[in-house]
Amino acid sequence: MSQGKDKMEVILNSLQFSFRKISHISIQIRVCYRENLRFQCAALNFKPKTNSTRI
């Protein structure tokens, strides 16, 4: 059980979370982690639905 906990802590310590506003209506969240000497990254892009109907 201790080895699993140690491995999880190493993974969590190597994660890097960042986000940035790409434009006025979209956001990008990047998650990177280091494996050996390489970085692996994934990016999530969010674009909220816009409703052009006015009241």
Tab-separated table of N, CA and C in Angstrom:
chain	number	residue	atom	x	y	z
A	1	MET	N	0.828	-1.199	0.000
A	1	MET	CA	0.000	0.000	0.000
A	1	MET	C	0.866	1.253	0.000
A	2	SER	N	1.971	1.216	0.714
A	2	SER	CA	2.846	2.382	0.796
A	2	SER	C	3.462	2.708	-0.563
A	3	GLN	N	3.802	1.676	-1.345
A	3	GLN	CA	4.397	1.919	-2.659
A	3	GLN	C	3.415	2.635	-3.577
A	4	GLY	N	2.144	2.256	-3.534
A	4	GLY	CA	1.128	2.921	-4.349
A	4	GLY	C	0.976	4.375	-3.964
A	5	LYS	N	0.998	4.648	-2.658
A	5	LYS	CA	0.882	6.031	-2.182
A	5	LYS	C	2.091	6.851	-2.623
A	6	ASP	N	3.289	6.273	-2.519
A	6	ASP	CA	4.502	6.975	-2.946
A	6	ASP	C	4.466	7.268	-4.445
A	7	LYS	N	3.999	6.297	-5.232
A	7	LYS	CA	3.918	6.496	-6.679
A	7	LYS	C	2.924	7.606	-7.005
A	8	MET	N	1.792	7.628	-6.309
A	8	MET	CA	0.788	8.667	-6.538
A	8	MET	C	1.351	10.042	-6.192
A	9	GLU	N	2.118	10.148	-5.111
A	9	GLU	CA	2.714	11.426	-4.731
A	9	GLU	C	3.712	11.894	-5.788
A	10	VAL	N	4.494	10.978	-6.350
A	10	VAL	CA	5.451	11.341	-7.398
A	10	VAL	C	4.705	11.857	-8.620
A	11	ILE	N	3.633	11.181	-9.001
A	11	ILE	CA	2.846	11.625	-10.156
A	11	ILE	C	2.253	12.996	-9.891
A	12	LEU	N	1.659	13.203	-8.728
A	12	LEU	CA	1.053	14.492	-8.415
A	12	LEU	C	2.095	15.597	-8.336
A	13	ASN	N	3.270	15.293	-7.812
A	13	ASN	CA	4.327	16.299	-7.719
A	13	ASN	C	4.873	16.677	-9.094
A	14	SER	N	4.775	15.782	-10.082
A	14	SER	CA	5.323	16.079	-11.405
A	14	SER	C	4.295	16.715	-12.332
A	15	LEU	N	3.036	16.836	-11.899
A	15	LEU	CA	2.021	17.475	-12.734
A	15	LEU	C	2.150	18.987	-12.673
A	16	GLN	N	1.912	19.622	-13.782
A	16	GLN	CA	1.909	21.079	-13.845
A	16	GLN	C	0.589	21.504	-14.470
A	17	PHE	N	-0.176	22.286	-13.734
A	17	PHE	CA	-1.448	22.778	-14.235
A	17	PHE	C	-1.299	24.253	-14.586
A	18	SER	N	-1.833	24.629	-15.715
A	18	SER	CA	-1.846	26.040	-16.075
A	18	SER	C	-3.066	26.300	-16.938
A	19	PHE	N	-3.502	27.530	-16.933
A	19	PHE	CA	-4.589	27.884	-17.827
A	19	PHE	C	-4.347	29.280	-18.348
A	20	ARG	N	-4.922	29.546	-19.498
A	20	ARG	CA	-4.788	30.878	-20.067
A	20	ARG	C	-6.028	31.197	-20.880
A	21	LYS	N	-6.286	32.459	-20.969
A	21	LYS	CA	-7.419	32.930	-21.753
A	21	LYS	C	-6.924	33.140	-23.173
A	22	ILE	N	-7.448	32.368	-24.115
A	22	ILE	CA	-6.997	32.457	-25.497
A	22	ILE	C	-7.620	33.667	-26.180
A	23	SER	N	-8.904	33.847	-25.980
A	23	SER	CA	-9.592	35.010	-26.530
A	23	SER	C	-10.660	35.413	-25.522
A	24	HIS	N	-11.537	36.272	-25.923
A	24	HIS	CA	-12.562	36.734	-24.993
A	24	HIS	C	-13.550	35.638	-24.619
A	25	ILE	N	-13.687	34.619	-25.463
A	25	ILE	CA	-14.711	33.612	-25.181
A	25	ILE	C	-14.175	32.187	-25.133
A	26	SER	N	-12.880	31.987	-25.003
A	26	SER	CA	-12.374	30.624	-24.894
A	26	SER	C	-11.253	30.549	-23.856
A	27	ILE	N	-11.126	29.388	-23.258
A	27	ILE	CA	-10.113	29.142	-22.225
A	27	ILE	C	-9.399	27.839	-22.559
A	28	GLN	N	-8.095	27.806	-22.366
A	28	GLN	CA	-7.320	26.592	-22.566
A	28	GLN	C	-6.691	26.187	-21.240
A	29	ILE	N	-6.833	24.914	-20.880
A	29	ILE	CA	-6.199	24.364	-19.680
A	29	ILE	C	-5.190	23.320	-20.146
A	30	ARG	N	-3.948	23.476	-19.714
A	30	ARG	CA	-2.900	22.522	-20.077
A	30	ARG	C	-2.459	21.760	-18.841
A	31	VAL	N	-2.302	20.453	-19.000
A	31	VAL	CA	-1.788	19.600	-17.938
A	31	VAL	C	-0.546	18.918	-18.486
A	32	CYS	N	0.569	19.101	-17.799
A	32	CYS	CA	1.829	18.494	-18.229
A	32	CYS	C	2.406	17.660	-17.094
A	33	TYR	N	3.050	16.574	-17.464
A	33	TYR	CA	3.765	15.802	-16.456
A	33	TYR	C	5.083	15.313	-17.052
A	34	ARG	N	6.032	15.112	-16.177
A	34	ARG	CA	7.369	14.712	-16.605
A	34	ARG	C	7.510	13.203	-16.439
A	35	GLU	N	7.928	12.548	-17.511
A	35	GLU	CA	8.190	11.117	-17.471
A	35	GLU	C	9.614	10.913	-17.962
A	36	ASN	N	10.480	10.462	-17.078
A	36	ASN	CA	11.910	10.383	-17.359
A	36	ASN	C	12.405	11.780	-17.721
A	37	LEU	N	12.904	11.997	-18.910
A	37	LEU	CA	13.391	13.326	-19.290
A	37	LEU	C	12.466	14.005	-20.295
A	38	ARG	N	11.278	13.444	-20.513
A	38	ARG	CA	10.331	14.014	-21.471
A	38	ARG	C	9.131	14.596	-20.745
A	39	PHE	N	8.528	15.582	-21.346
A	39	PHE	CA	7.284	16.144	-20.830
A	39	PHE	C	6.142	15.683	-21.719
A	40	GLN	N	5.073	15.256	-21.111
A	40	GLN	CA	3.846	14.901	-21.818
A	40	GLN	C	2.815	15.958	-21.455
A	41	CYS	N	2.133	16.491	-22.440
A	41	CYS	CA	1.149	17.546	-22.188
A	41	CYS	C	-0.168	17.221	-22.871
A	42	ALA	N	-1.226	17.667	-22.256
A	42	ALA	CA	-2.559	17.593	-22.850
A	42	ALA	C	-3.200	18.959	-22.670
A	43	ALA	N	-3.944	19.372	-23.654
A	43	ALA	CA	-4.614	20.675	-23.581
A	43	ALA	C	-6.109	20.484	-23.773
A	44	LEU	N	-6.881	21.161	-22.955
A	44	LEU	CA	-8.335	21.162	-23.071
A	44	LEU	C	-8.772	22.572	-23.427
A	45	ASN	N	-9.556	22.690	-24.456
A	45	ASN	CA	-10.063	23.995	-24.875
A	45	ASN	C	-11.556	24.075	-24.587
A	46	PHE	N	-11.972	25.171	-23.982
A	46	PHE	CA	-13.375	25.393	-23.663
A	46	PHE	C	-13.866	26.633	-24.393
A	47	LYS	N	-14.952	26.487	-25.088
A	47	LYS	CA	-15.608	27.623	-25.726
A	47	LYS	C	-17.059	27.608	-25.273
A	48	PRO	N	-17.456	28.558	-24.455
A	48	PRO	CA	-18.854	28.574	-24.005
A	48	PRO	C	-19.788	28.850	-25.171
A	49	LYS	N	-20.969	28.261	-25.094
A	49	LYS	CA	-21.977	28.522	-26.117
A	49	LYS	C	-22.451	29.957	-25.984
A	50	THR	N	-22.554	30.609	-27.102
A	50	THR	CA	-23.049	31.982	-27.076
A	50	THR	C	-24.446	32.005	-27.664
A	51	ASN	N	-25.290	32.760	-27.052
A	51	ASN	CA	-26.660	32.885	-27.507
A	51	ASN	C	-26.810	34.271	-28.120
A	52	SER	N	-27.070	34.304	-29.412
A	52	SER	CA	-27.156	35.594	-30.094
A	52	SER	C	-28.527	36.246	-29.942
A	53	THR	N	-29.452	35.558	-29.289
A	53	THR	CA	-30.788	36.116	-29.088
A	53	THR	C	-30.743	37.178	-28.003
A	54	ARG	N	-31.289	38.315	-28.271
A	54	ARG	CA	-31.337	39.397	-27.278
A	54	ARG	C	-32.741	39.525	-26.737
A	55	ILE	N	-32.832	39.935	-25.507
A	55	ILE	CA	-34.145	40.121	-24.871
A	55	ILE	C	-34.545	41.572	-24.963
